[in-house]
Tab-separated table of C-alpha atoms in Angstrom:
chain	number	residue	atom	x	y	z
X	89	MET	CA	13.135	-21.795	17.844
X	90	ALA	CA	9.969	-20.526	15.862
X	91	SER	CA	7.791	-19.582	17.968
X	92	CYS	CA	10.959	-17.284	19.041
X	93	ARG	CA	11.894	-15.162	16.415
X	94	LEU	CA	7.779	-14.732	16.240
X	95	ALA	CA	8.034	-13.334	19.235
X	96	LEU	CA	11.203	-10.936	18.527
X	97	LEU	CA	9.743	-10.013	15.306
X	98	LEU	CA	6.866	-8.385	16.719
X	99	LEU	CA	8.962	-6.911	19.717
X	100	LEU	CA	10.995	-4.601	17.092
X	101	LEU	CA	7.824	-4.784	14.723
X	102	GLY	CA	6.116	-2.118	17.432
X	103	GLY	CA	4.858	-4.137	20.623
X	104	MET	CA	2.134	-5.914	18.977
X	105	SER	CA	1.535	-8.548	21.544
X	106	ALA	CA	2.385	-12.402	20.841
X	107	PRO	CA	0.162	-15.477	21.645
X	108	SER	CA	1.334	-16.525	25.216
X	109	SER	CA	2.540	-19.976	23.847
X	110	PRO	CA	1.905	-21.862	20.563
X	111	PRO	CA	-1.076	-23.180	19.693
X	112	ALA	CA	-1.274	-26.662	20.873
X	113	GLY	CA	-2.694	-29.642	18.694
X	114	LEU	CA	-3.536	-29.928	14.921
X	115	LEU	CA	-2.943	-25.739	15.109
X	116	GLY	CA	0.184	-25.889	16.793
X	117	ARG	CA	1.804	-28.177	13.794
X	118	VAL	CA	0.145	-26.868	11.054
X	119	PHE	CA	1.880	-23.581	12.186
X	120	GLU	CA	4.858	-25.405	12.517
X	121	TYR	CA	4.767	-26.605	9.092
X	122	ILE	CA	4.128	-23.360	7.757
X	123	ASP	CA	7.405	-21.629	9.280
X	124	LEU	CA	9.169	-24.482	8.436
X	125	HIS	CA	8.125	-25.032	4.785
X	126	GLN	CA	7.803	-20.617	4.358
X	127	ASP	CA	10.833	-20.254	1.946
X	128	GLU	CA	8.556	-22.645	-0.548
X	129	PHE	CA	6.418	-20.416	0.375
X	130	VAL	CA	7.965	-17.380	-1.440
X	131	GLN	CA	8.767	-18.962	-4.064
X	132	THR	CA	5.939	-19.047	-5.154
X	133	LEU	CA	5.042	-16.199	-4.594
X	134	ARG	CA	8.203	-15.071	-6.772
X	135	GLU	CA	7.022	-17.219	-9.674
X	136	TRP	CA	4.052	-15.230	-9.806
X	137	VAL	CA	5.122	-12.322	-9.154
X	138	ALA	CA	6.969	-12.962	-12.169
X	139	ILE	CA	4.520	-13.349	-14.876
X	140	GLU	CA	3.311	-9.850	-16.308
X	141	SER	CA	-0.521	-10.551	-15.723
X	142	ASP	CA	-0.873	-7.034	-16.488
X	143	SER	CA	-4.816	-6.670	-16.996
X	144	ILE	CA	-4.939	-2.403	-17.914
X	145	GLN	CA	-3.355	-2.696	-21.433
X	146	PRO	CA	-4.947	-4.327	-23.776
X	147	VAL	CA	-2.159	-5.997	-25.666
X	148	PRO	CA	-1.669	-9.456	-26.929
X	149	ARG	CA	1.842	-10.303	-25.207
X	150	LEU	CA	-0.095	-9.244	-22.007
X	151	ARG	CA	-3.383	-10.853	-22.063
X	152	GLU	CA	-1.130	-13.871	-22.890
X	153	GLU	CA	0.750	-13.438	-19.633
X	154	LEU	CA	-2.792	-13.443	-17.804
X	155	PHE	CA	-3.805	-16.572	-19.763
X	156	THR	CA	-1.081	-18.760	-18.132
X	157	MET	CA	-1.407	-16.587	-14.915
X	158	MET	CA	-5.027	-17.950	-14.874
X	159	SER	CA	-3.327	-21.665	-16.526
X	160	LEU	CA	-0.740	-21.848	-13.179
X	161	ALA	CA	-3.974	-21.281	-10.455
X	162	ALA	CA	-5.140	-24.098	-11.652
X	163	GLU	CA	-2.984	-26.422	-11.712
X	164	GLU	CA	-2.019	-25.350	-7.797
X	165	LEU	CA	-5.269	-26.150	-6.956
X	166	ARG	CA	-5.320	-29.521	-9.032
X	167	ARG	CA	-2.618	-30.062	-6.986
X	168	LEU	CA	-4.363	-29.683	-3.842
X	169	GLY	CA	-7.008	-32.275	-5.444
X	170	ALA	CA	-9.200	-29.427	-6.109
X	171	SER	CA	-11.700	-30.422	-8.828
X	172	VAL	CA	-11.172	-27.081	-11.127
X	173	ASP	CA	-14.010	-25.272	-14.073
X	174	VAL	CA	-11.852	-22.817	-16.361
X	175	VAL	CA	-14.884	-21.113	-17.324
X	176	ASP	CA	-14.711	-18.960	-20.459
X	177	SER	CA	-15.560	-14.955	-20.253
X	178	GLY	CA	-15.515	-14.257	-23.894
X	179	SER	CA	-13.909	-11.490	-25.405
X	180	GLN	CA	-13.547	-7.529	-25.407
X	181	LYS	CA	-13.790	-4.822	-28.068
X	182	LEU	CA	-12.040	-2.160	-27.320
X	183	PRO	CA	-12.591	1.726	-29.056
X	184	ASP	CA	-10.462	1.592	-31.648
X	185	GLY	CA	-12.174	-2.264	-33.357
X	186	GLN	CA	-9.289	-4.233	-31.666
X	187	THR	CA	-10.605	-7.447	-29.781
X	188	LEU	CA	-9.208	-9.229	-26.944
X	189	PRO	CA	-10.039	-12.340	-24.833
X	190	ILE	CA	-10.815	-12.055	-21.875
X	191	PRO	CA	-8.588	-14.707	-19.459
X	192	PRO	CA	-10.940	-17.187	-17.964
X	193	VAL	CA	-12.014	-17.136	-14.435
X	194	ILE	CA	-11.618	-20.103	-12.321
X	195	LEU	CA	-14.026	-21.866	-10.607
X	196	ALA	CA	-13.128	-25.025	-8.085
X	197	GLU	CA	-13.692	-26.803	-5.685
X	198	LEU	CA	-12.210	-28.491	-2.524
X	199	GLY	CA	-14.990	-31.248	-0.397
X	200	ASN	CA	-18.305	-31.098	-0.260
X	201	ASP	CA	-19.189	-33.251	3.039
X	202	PRO	CA	-22.826	-31.600	4.095
X	203	LYS	CA	-21.840	-31.654	7.496
X	204	LYS	CA	-19.002	-28.674	6.969
X	205	ALA	CA	-19.344	-25.290	6.619
X	206	THR	CA	-18.365	-24.145	2.628
X	207	VAL	CA	-15.958	-21.256	2.188
X	208	CYS	CA	-15.991	-20.251	-1.115
X	209	PHE	CA	-12.764	-17.805	-1.575
X	210	TYR	CA	-12.450	-15.033	-4.116
X	211	GLY	CA	-9.040	-13.475	-5.202
X	212	HIS	CA	-7.953	-11.997	-8.889
X	213	LEU	CA	-4.776	-12.801	-10.242
X	214	ASP	CA	-4.116	-9.705	-12.231
X	215	VAL	CA	-1.859	-6.658	-12.057
X	216	GLN	CA	-1.613	-2.859	-12.571
X	217	PRO	CA	0.608	-2.013	-15.234
X	218	ALA	CA	4.362	-1.155	-13.623
X	219	ARG	CA	7.918	-0.479	-15.127
X	220	GLN	CA	10.965	-0.090	-13.179
X	221	GLU	CA	11.536	3.422	-15.076
X	222	ASP	CA	8.880	4.114	-13.662
X	223	GLY	CA	10.524	4.740	-10.005
X	224	TRP	CA	10.368	1.320	-8.999
X	225	LEU	CA	14.302	0.590	-7.261
X	226	THR	CA	14.216	-3.147	-8.566
X	227	ASP	CA	12.503	-5.440	-11.141
X	228	PRO	CA	8.538	-4.904	-10.811
X	229	TYR	CA	8.528	-8.573	-12.276
X	230	THR	CA	11.740	-10.380	-10.069
X	231	LEU	CA	10.170	-11.039	-6.542
X	232	THR	CA	12.812	-9.237	-4.141
X	233	GLU	CA	13.561	-9.372	-0.664
X	234	VAL	CA	14.672	-6.488	1.357
X	235	ASP	CA	15.102	-6.097	5.249
X	236	GLY	CA	12.126	-8.805	5.308
X	237	LYS	CA	9.821	-6.967	2.024
X	238	LEU	CA	9.080	-8.893	-0.533
X	239	TYR	CA	8.754	-5.925	-3.424
X	240	GLY	CA	7.240	-7.106	-7.341
X	241	ARG	CA	4.105	-5.833	-8.798
X	242	GLY	CA	0.921	-7.748	-7.104
X	243	ALA	CA	2.467	-8.856	-4.004
X	244	THR	CA	-0.135	-7.822	-2.034
X	245	ASP	CA	-2.731	-7.431	-4.540
X	246	ASN	CA	-3.004	-9.345	-5.033
X	247	LYS	CA	-1.406	-12.926	-5.738
X	248	GLY	CA	0.378	-12.893	-2.276
X	249	PRO	CA	-3.085	-13.130	-0.535
X	250	VAL	CA	-4.780	-15.422	-3.302
X	251	LEU	CA	-1.567	-17.984	-2.104
X	252	ALA	CA	-1.608	-17.298	1.947
X	253	TRP	CA	-5.152	-19.769	1.149
X	254	ILE	CA	-3.242	-21.845	-0.817
X	255	ASN	CA	-0.595	-22.705	1.423
X	256	ALA	CA	-2.931	-22.782	4.188
X	257	VAL	CA	-5.513	-25.080	2.642
X	258	SER	CA	-1.578	-27.326	1.258
X	259	THR	CA	-0.755	-27.450	4.297
X	260	PHE	CA	-3.645	-29.623	5.726
X	261	ARG	CA	-2.838	-31.729	3.060
X	262	ALA	CA	1.252	-31.961	3.629
X	263	LEU	CA	-0.268	-33.100	7.754
X	264	GLU	CA	-2.310	-35.533	6.147
X	265	GLU	CA	-4.967	-33.422	7.811
X	266	ASP	CA	-8.571	-33.193	6.658
X	267	LEU	CA	-9.840	-30.093	5.853
X	268	PRO	CA	-11.997	-28.125	8.291
X	269	VAL	CA	-14.254	-27.278	6.142
X	270	ASN	CA	-15.470	-26.944	2.709
X	271	LEU	CA	-13.664	-25.246	0.635
X	272	LYS	CA	-14.352	-22.868	-3.334
X	273	PHE	CA	-12.437	-20.997	-4.830
X	274	ILE	CA	-13.382	-17.995	-7.789
X	275	MET	CA	-10.370	-16.518	-9.102
X	276	GLU	CA	-10.478	-14.383	-11.859
X	277	GLY	CA	-7.971	-11.898	-14.052
X	278	MET	CA	-9.753	-8.809	-14.887
X	279	GLU	CA	-10.468	-6.978	-11.475
X	280	GLU	CA	-7.761	-3.744	-12.042
X	281	ALA	CA	-9.930	-3.485	-15.296
X	282	GLY	CA	-13.931	-3.851	-13.933
X	283	SER	CA	-14.292	-7.745	-13.637
X	284	LEU	CA	-15.515	-7.669	-17.246
X	285	ALA	CA	-18.007	-10.460	-17.342
X	286	LEU	CA	-17.470	-11.405	-13.635
X	287	GLU	CA	-21.139	-10.304	-12.914
X	288	GLU	CA	-22.916	-12.603	-15.713
X	289	LEU	CA	-21.023	-15.540	-14.434
X	290	VAL	CA	-22.112	-14.953	-10.561
X	291	ARG	CA	-25.881	-14.507	-11.708
X	292	ARG	CA	-25.410	-17.943	-14.314
X	293	GLU	CA	-23.714	-19.958	-11.579
X	294	LYS	CA	-25.541	-18.655	-8.199
X	295	ASN	CA	-27.700	-21.855	-7.995
X	296	ARG	CA	-24.956	-24.954	-9.085
X	297	PHE	CA	-21.587	-23.405	-7.875
X	298	PHE	CA	-22.354	-21.353	-5.259
X	299	SER	CA	-25.761	-23.424	-4.204
X	300	SER	CA	-23.996	-24.779	-1.181
X	301	VAL	CA	-21.261	-21.789	-0.125
X	302	ASP	CA	-22.290	-20.315	3.048
X	303	TYR	CA	-20.089	-17.531	3.850
X	304	ILE	CA	-17.807	-16.066	0.955
X	305	VAL	CA	-14.487	-13.917	1.995
X	306	ILE	CA	-11.972	-12.103	0.428
X	307	SER	CA	-8.643	-10.931	1.168
X	308	ASP	CA	-8.267	-7.803	-1.019
X	309	ASN	CA	-7.047	-4.654	0.732
X	310	LEU	CA	-5.065	-3.551	4.252
X	311	TRP	CA	-4.405	-2.714	7.459
X	312	LEU	CA	-4.620	0.810	8.885
X	313	SER	CA	-1.293	-0.176	10.067
X	314	GLN	CA	1.596	-1.544	9.429
X	315	ARG	CA	1.054	-3.889	13.360
X	316	LYS	CA	-1.987	-4.534	13.587
X	317	PRO	CA	-4.948	-6.679	11.908
X	318	ALA	CA	-8.350	-5.600	10.688
X	319	LEU	CA	-11.020	-6.877	9.761
X	320	ILE	CA	-13.292	-4.589	7.231
X	321	TYR	CA	-17.011	-4.635	7.051
X	322	GLY	CA	-17.882	-2.099	4.477
X	323	MET	CA	-16.617	-0.429	1.375
X	324	ARG	CA	-18.006	3.182	0.631
X	325	GLY	CA	-18.096	2.513	-3.338
X	326	ASN	CA	-17.881	5.565	-6.224
X	327	SER	CA	-18.992	6.633	-9.287
X	328	TYR	CA	-17.292	8.133	-12.254
X	329	PHE	CA	-18.211	10.837	-14.227
X	330	MET	CA	-16.843	12.484	-17.513
X	331	VAL	CA	-17.159	16.358	-18.062
X	332	GLU	CA	-17.153	17.069	-21.587
X	333	VAL	CA	-16.175	20.813	-22.665
X	334	LYS	CA	-16.488	21.376	-26.593
X	335	CYS	CA	-15.968	24.952	-28.527
X	336	ARG	CA	-15.828	23.291	-32.108
X	337	ASP	CA	-14.860	20.015	-33.633
X	338	GLN	CA	-11.581	21.628	-34.769
X	339	ASP	CA	-8.420	23.328	-33.059
X	340	PHE	CA	-8.192	26.202	-32.249
X	341	HIS	CA	-4.814	28.293	-33.269
X	342	SER	CA	-4.369	30.085	-29.607
X	343	GLY	CA	-2.586	33.288	-31.787
X	344	THR	CA	-5.187	34.247	-33.815
X	345	PHE	CA	-8.057	33.505	-31.084
X	346	GLY	CA	-6.200	33.097	-27.998
X	347	GLY	CA	-8.934	36.087	-25.911
X	348	ILE	CA	-11.585	36.317	-28.231
X	349	LEU	CA	-13.304	33.165	-26.977
X	350	ASN	CA	-14.203	30.867	-24.505
X	351	GLU	CA	-11.483	28.828	-23.693
X	352	PRO	CA	-12.853	25.054	-22.513
X	353	MET	CA	-9.599	24.348	-20.453
X	354	ALA	CA	-10.939	27.049	-19.055
X	355	ASP	CA	-14.268	26.289	-18.558
X	356	LEU	CA	-13.468	22.997	-17.523
X	357	VAL	CA	-11.122	23.777	-15.141
X	358	ALA	CA	-13.779	25.890	-13.602
X	359	LEU	CA	-16.497	22.849	-13.537
X	360	LEU	CA	-14.145	20.577	-11.607
X	361	GLY	CA	-12.862	23.387	-9.392
X	362	GLY	CA	-17.077	23.972	-7.633
X	363	LEU	CA	-16.771	20.536	-6.948
X	364	VAL	CA	-14.230	19.625	-4.004
X	365	ASP	CA	-13.452	23.311	-1.724
X	366	ALA	CA	-9.829	23.453	-0.591
X	367	SER	CA	-10.992	21.368	3.312
X	368	GLY	CA	-11.827	18.473	1.364
X	369	HIS	CA	-15.636	19.463	1.226
X	370	ILE	CA	-17.564	18.491	-1.381
X	371	LEU	CA	-19.908	21.028	-2.761
X	372	VAL	CA	-22.778	19.021	-4.554
X	373	PRO	CA	-25.646	20.584	-2.375
X	374	GLY	CA	-27.843	17.777	-0.827
X	375	ILE	CA	-25.113	14.966	-1.354
X	376	TYR	CA	-24.825	14.491	2.604
X	377	ASP	CA	-27.951	14.164	3.540
X	378	HIS	CA	-27.423	10.861	1.665
X	379	VAL	CA	-24.335	10.423	3.847
X	380	ALA	CA	-25.217	7.253	7.334
X	381	PRO	CA	-24.459	8.918	10.496
X	382	LEU	CA	-21.820	7.632	12.654
X	383	THR	CA	-23.820	5.032	14.916
X	384	ALA	CA	-22.873	5.151	18.861
X	385	GLU	CA	-21.870	1.285	18.503
X	386	GLU	CA	-19.104	2.397	15.821
X	387	LYS	CA	-18.012	6.095	17.488
X	388	LYS	CA	-16.828	2.599	20.287
X	389	MET	CA	-16.102	0.329	17.595
X	390	TYR	CA	-13.170	2.993	16.204
X	391	GLU	CA	-11.547	4.592	19.192
X	392	ALA	CA	-10.092	1.626	20.066
X	393	VAL	CA	-8.615	1.305	15.739
X	394	ASP	CA	-4.632	1.738	15.638
X	395	LEU	CA	-4.515	4.498	13.508
X	396	ASP	CA	-1.321	6.632	13.871
X	397	LEU	CA	-2.088	9.792	12.102
X	398	GLU	CA	1.694	10.417	11.743
X	399	GLU	CA	2.896	6.700	10.767
X	400	TYR	CA	-0.062	6.655	8.023
X	401	ARG	CA	1.366	9.997	6.738
X	402	ASN	CA	4.393	8.862	6.361
X	403	SER	CA	4.091	5.711	4.620
X	404	SER	CA	1.322	7.467	2.031
X	405	GLN	CA	4.569	9.912	1.686
X	406	VAL	CA	2.522	13.231	1.622
X	407	LYS	CA	2.928	15.790	3.483
X	408	THR	CA	-0.336	16.414	5.173
X	409	PHE	CA	-3.895	14.866	5.266
X	410	LEU	CA	-6.812	16.629	4.997
X	411	PHE	CA	-8.418	15.764	8.391
X	412	ASP	CA	-6.789	15.753	11.728
X	413	THR	CA	-8.990	13.742	13.423
X	414	LYS	CA	-25.637	14.119	-7.507
X	415	VAL	CA	-22.982	15.740	-9.604
X	416	GLU	CA	-24.565	16.686	-12.994
X	417	ARG	CA	-27.066	18.520	-11.765
X	418	HIS	CA	-24.891	21.036	-9.228
X	419	LEU	CA	-22.829	21.323	-12.953
X	420	GLN	CA	-24.965	22.548	-14.876
X	421	TYR	CA	-25.850	25.088	-12.366
X	422	ILE	CA	-21.900	26.045	-12.246
X	423	PHE	CA	-21.219	25.589	-16.216
X	424	SER	CA	-24.740	28.463	-16.199
X	425	LYS	CA	-22.709	31.171	-13.792
X	426	ARG	CA	-19.767	31.351	-16.277
X	427	ASN	CA	-22.390	32.469	-19.590
X	428	SER	CA	-19.879	30.230	-21.640
X	429	SER	CA	-20.475	29.659	-25.922
X	430	ASN	CA	-19.283	26.083	-25.628
X	431	GLN	CA	-21.533	23.195	-24.658
X	432	MET	CA	-21.090	21.120	-22.012
X	433	SER	CA	-21.665	16.998	-21.077
X	434	VAL	CA	-21.944	14.631	-18.301
X	435	SER	CA	-22.414	11.555	-17.835
X	436	MET	CA	-21.804	8.440	-15.705
X	437	ALA	CA	-19.404	6.029	-16.687
X	438	LEU	CA	-18.798	3.699	-13.637
X	439	GLY	CA	-21.471	3.833	-10.213
X	440	LEU	CA	-20.741	1.106	-7.726
X	441	LEU	CA	-23.114	1.081	-4.961
X	442	PRO	CA	-21.295	1.248	-1.208
X	443	TRP	CA	-21.143	-2.943	0.335
X	444	THR	CA	-21.597	-3.064	4.463
X	445	ALA	CA	-21.999	-6.294	6.805
X	446	ASN	CA	-23.408	-7.586	9.952
X	447	ILE	CA	-20.577	-8.156	11.517
X	448	THR	CA	-22.086	-10.079	14.282
X	449	ASP	CA	-22.204	-13.125	11.546
X	450	ASN	CA	-20.250	-16.251	12.340
X	451	GLN	CA	-16.919	-15.806	9.538
X	452	PHE	CA	-16.684	-12.287	11.656
X	453	LEU	CA	-16.396	-13.835	14.901
X	454	ALA	CA	-14.497	-16.755	13.766
X	455	ALA	CA	-12.117	-14.102	11.712
X	456	LYS	CA	-11.758	-12.062	15.364
X	457	LYS	CA	-11.342	-15.599	16.855
X	458	ALA	CA	-8.730	-16.530	14.763
X	459	ILE	CA	-6.144	-13.321	14.678
X	460	LYS	CA	-6.115	-12.949	18.144
X	461	THR	CA	-4.597	-17.120	18.389
X	462	VAL	CA	-2.171	-16.168	15.047
X	463	PHE	CA	-1.553	-12.031	16.371
X	464	GLY	CA	-2.495	-12.236	19.866
X	465	THR	CA	-4.845	-9.067	19.738
X	466	GLU	CA	-8.561	-7.482	18.869
X	467	PRO	CA	-8.229	-7.034	15.098
X	468	ASP	CA	-8.922	-2.969	13.912
X	469	MET	CA	-13.143	-3.194	12.929
X	470	ILE	CA	-13.164	-0.697	9.841
X	471	GLN	CA	-14.652	0.362	6.467
X	472	ASP	CA	-12.706	1.058	3.709
X	473	GLY	CA	-12.272	3.850	1.125
X	474	SER	CA	-11.349	1.254	-1.717
X	475	THR	CA	-13.617	-0.180	-4.825
X	476	ILE	CA	-14.295	-4.134	-4.667
X	477	PRO	CA	-17.657	-4.274	-6.369
X	478	ILE	CA	-17.422	-8.036	-6.256
X	479	ALA	CA	-18.625	-7.868	-2.562
X	480	ARG	CA	-21.952	-6.344	-4.039
X	481	ILE	CA	-22.329	-8.417	-6.039
X	482	PHE	CA	-22.289	-11.830	-3.906
X	483	GLN	CA	-23.969	-9.941	-1.081
X	484	ASP	CA	-27.272	-9.275	-3.325
X	485	ILE	CA	-26.267	-12.405	-5.780
X	486	ILE	CA	-25.924	-15.036	-3.464
X	487	GLN	CA	-27.461	-13.827	-0.720
X	488	LYS	CA	-25.029	-14.522	2.192
X	489	SER	CA	-22.382	-13.210	4.310
X	490	VAL	CA	-18.946	-11.266	3.226
X	491	LEU	CA	-16.265	-11.484	5.031
X	492	MET	CA	-13.402	-8.717	4.440
X	493	LEU	CA	-9.870	-10.525	5.701
X	494	PRO	CA	-6.838	-8.846	5.392
X	495	LEU	CA	-3.316	-9.274	5.072
X	496	GLY	CA	-1.634	-6.114	4.307
X	497	ALA	CA	0.065	-3.741	6.216
X	498	VAL	CA	-0.742	-0.230	5.354
X	499	ASP	CA	2.402	0.481	3.761
X	500	ASP	CA	2.625	-2.354	1.457
X	501	GLY	CA	1.414	0.244	-1.553
X	502	GLU	CA	-0.558	-1.404	-3.844
X	503	HIS	CA	-1.050	-0.112	-7.355
X	504	ALA	CA	1.751	2.102	-6.402
X	505	GLN	CA	5.931	1.636	-7.105
X	506	ASN	CA	7.267	-0.414	-4.632
X	507	GLU	CA	4.797	-2.724	-3.639
X	508	LYS	CA	5.797	-5.081	-1.362
X	509	ILE	CA	4.301	-6.903	0.961
X	510	ASN	CA	5.584	-8.202	4.370
X	511	ARG	CA	7.767	-12.031	4.870
X	512	TRP	CA	5.602	-11.693	8.335
X	513	ASN	CA	2.413	-10.773	6.709
X	514	TYR	CA	2.256	-13.741	4.007
X	515	ILE	CA	3.945	-16.277	6.369
X	516	GLU	CA	1.563	-14.948	9.850
X	517	GLY	CA	-1.132	-14.693	6.938
X	518	SER	CA	-1.244	-18.331	5.943
X	519	LYS	CA	-1.379	-19.573	9.601
X	520	LEU	CA	-4.261	-16.889	9.675
X	521	PHE	CA	-5.945	-18.121	6.930
X	522	ALA	CA	-5.883	-22.703	8.699
X	523	ALA	CA	-6.928	-21.208	11.908
X	524	PHE	CA	-9.993	-19.573	10.517
X	525	PHE	CA	-10.905	-22.486	8.777
X	526	LEU	CA	-10.916	-24.256	12.273
X	527	GLU	CA	-12.810	-21.002	14.086
X	528	VAL	CA	-15.142	-21.381	11.063
X	529	ALA	CA	-15.542	-24.773	11.132
X	530	GLN	CA	-16.470	-24.822	14.765
X	531	LEU	CA	-18.879	-21.832	14.966
X	532	HIS	CA	-21.162	-24.215	12.227
X	533	SER	CA	-20.542	-27.533	14.117
X	534	ASN	CA	-21.884	-25.798	17.338
X	535	ASP	CA	-25.135	-24.335	15.940
X	536	ARG	CA	-26.166	-27.224	13.540
X	537	ASN	CA	-25.964	-29.279	17.300
X	538	SER	CA	-27.639	-26.524	18.684
X	539	PRO	CA	-31.295	-26.749	19.883
X	540	ALA	CA	-33.945	-25.342	17.109
């Protein structure tokens, strides 16, 4: 019955091919268990979403919620049999002089068999702010199911995917089956606020906690489609700049001084307007010289990507997109042309490097096979515009392959009102991770047994 329901659901979702038959053996029993216990998995997600683990608003009440969230996750991992280290992250000093504690980082280990691959999963348990009066149709901290969609803040970013990993592990435990791989978990509660103190911890733990790690997986992105899974092998990074135009330290009366001096706001609007044209083309001279050209291999991969622009536009709720198919020096140049008596300053607030992975690594091959098993299709291979700095940090410091393995659909609305994860994505994603464990184990075993 479970496999029949799945096939019908896939048909209703738009024709994505399903596996020809349920897998046999251990994986078949794993899938059956997950189907039978999906309501329990949804209930756990409901309990996690109920915690207002907002890391953006720096108030003591919300920091207490974050500590509660991290404690709950640590207990969940201990129930699985993991050894859990709750690492103190110190405190955060705010611009107003207030000091708030930073929620701890969880480092957990499950299994240490030297013959097995060791997979490290990163996830975060903090969320963006959410209030029902901002346009939510339901209470954002009460998980609400409507037509198979599970609405709630953090449902897709990132509590649902974190729990999908835990669901996969708990299924092996419930079936009294040995885990195919050693697992490590690193979970934080400040990702939405810049992952404070995390890079320092990764550097400190490089030769201890991370010393045995073979592969690192992050599930904190979305597909390009409502139907077809994706693997993400790169992100573009970003640069945040602060631009300030100053006339004097005190305000001017607009009636007395309006029209006889350079209005700082007009200068600022002109500066910002000089960065991008109406078609989205960046006007900073030479900036496109630093963009890597599209390779023939990438072009071939992108031709297979299931991107329905109309669906993408509708899910984004915008009328149209711009496309159907070195900042500081430039600002100084624009400002000089205005002959303004004001002063302009530019400072970089945050700079995050791009990240690109090797898609021929074992874990990408394992993920492709697992996706084919669970969803009956090859994944879209894409690069993402999101910024997840921990990916580049892991790759640079730990020097191990990083895989982005998302669960969410394109219309999940992370960071937005009415964020959701589809029950189907959540449950099938739990199966995906279980299948991924087995595929990684098989490839790792092949490598160990192959002649040098």
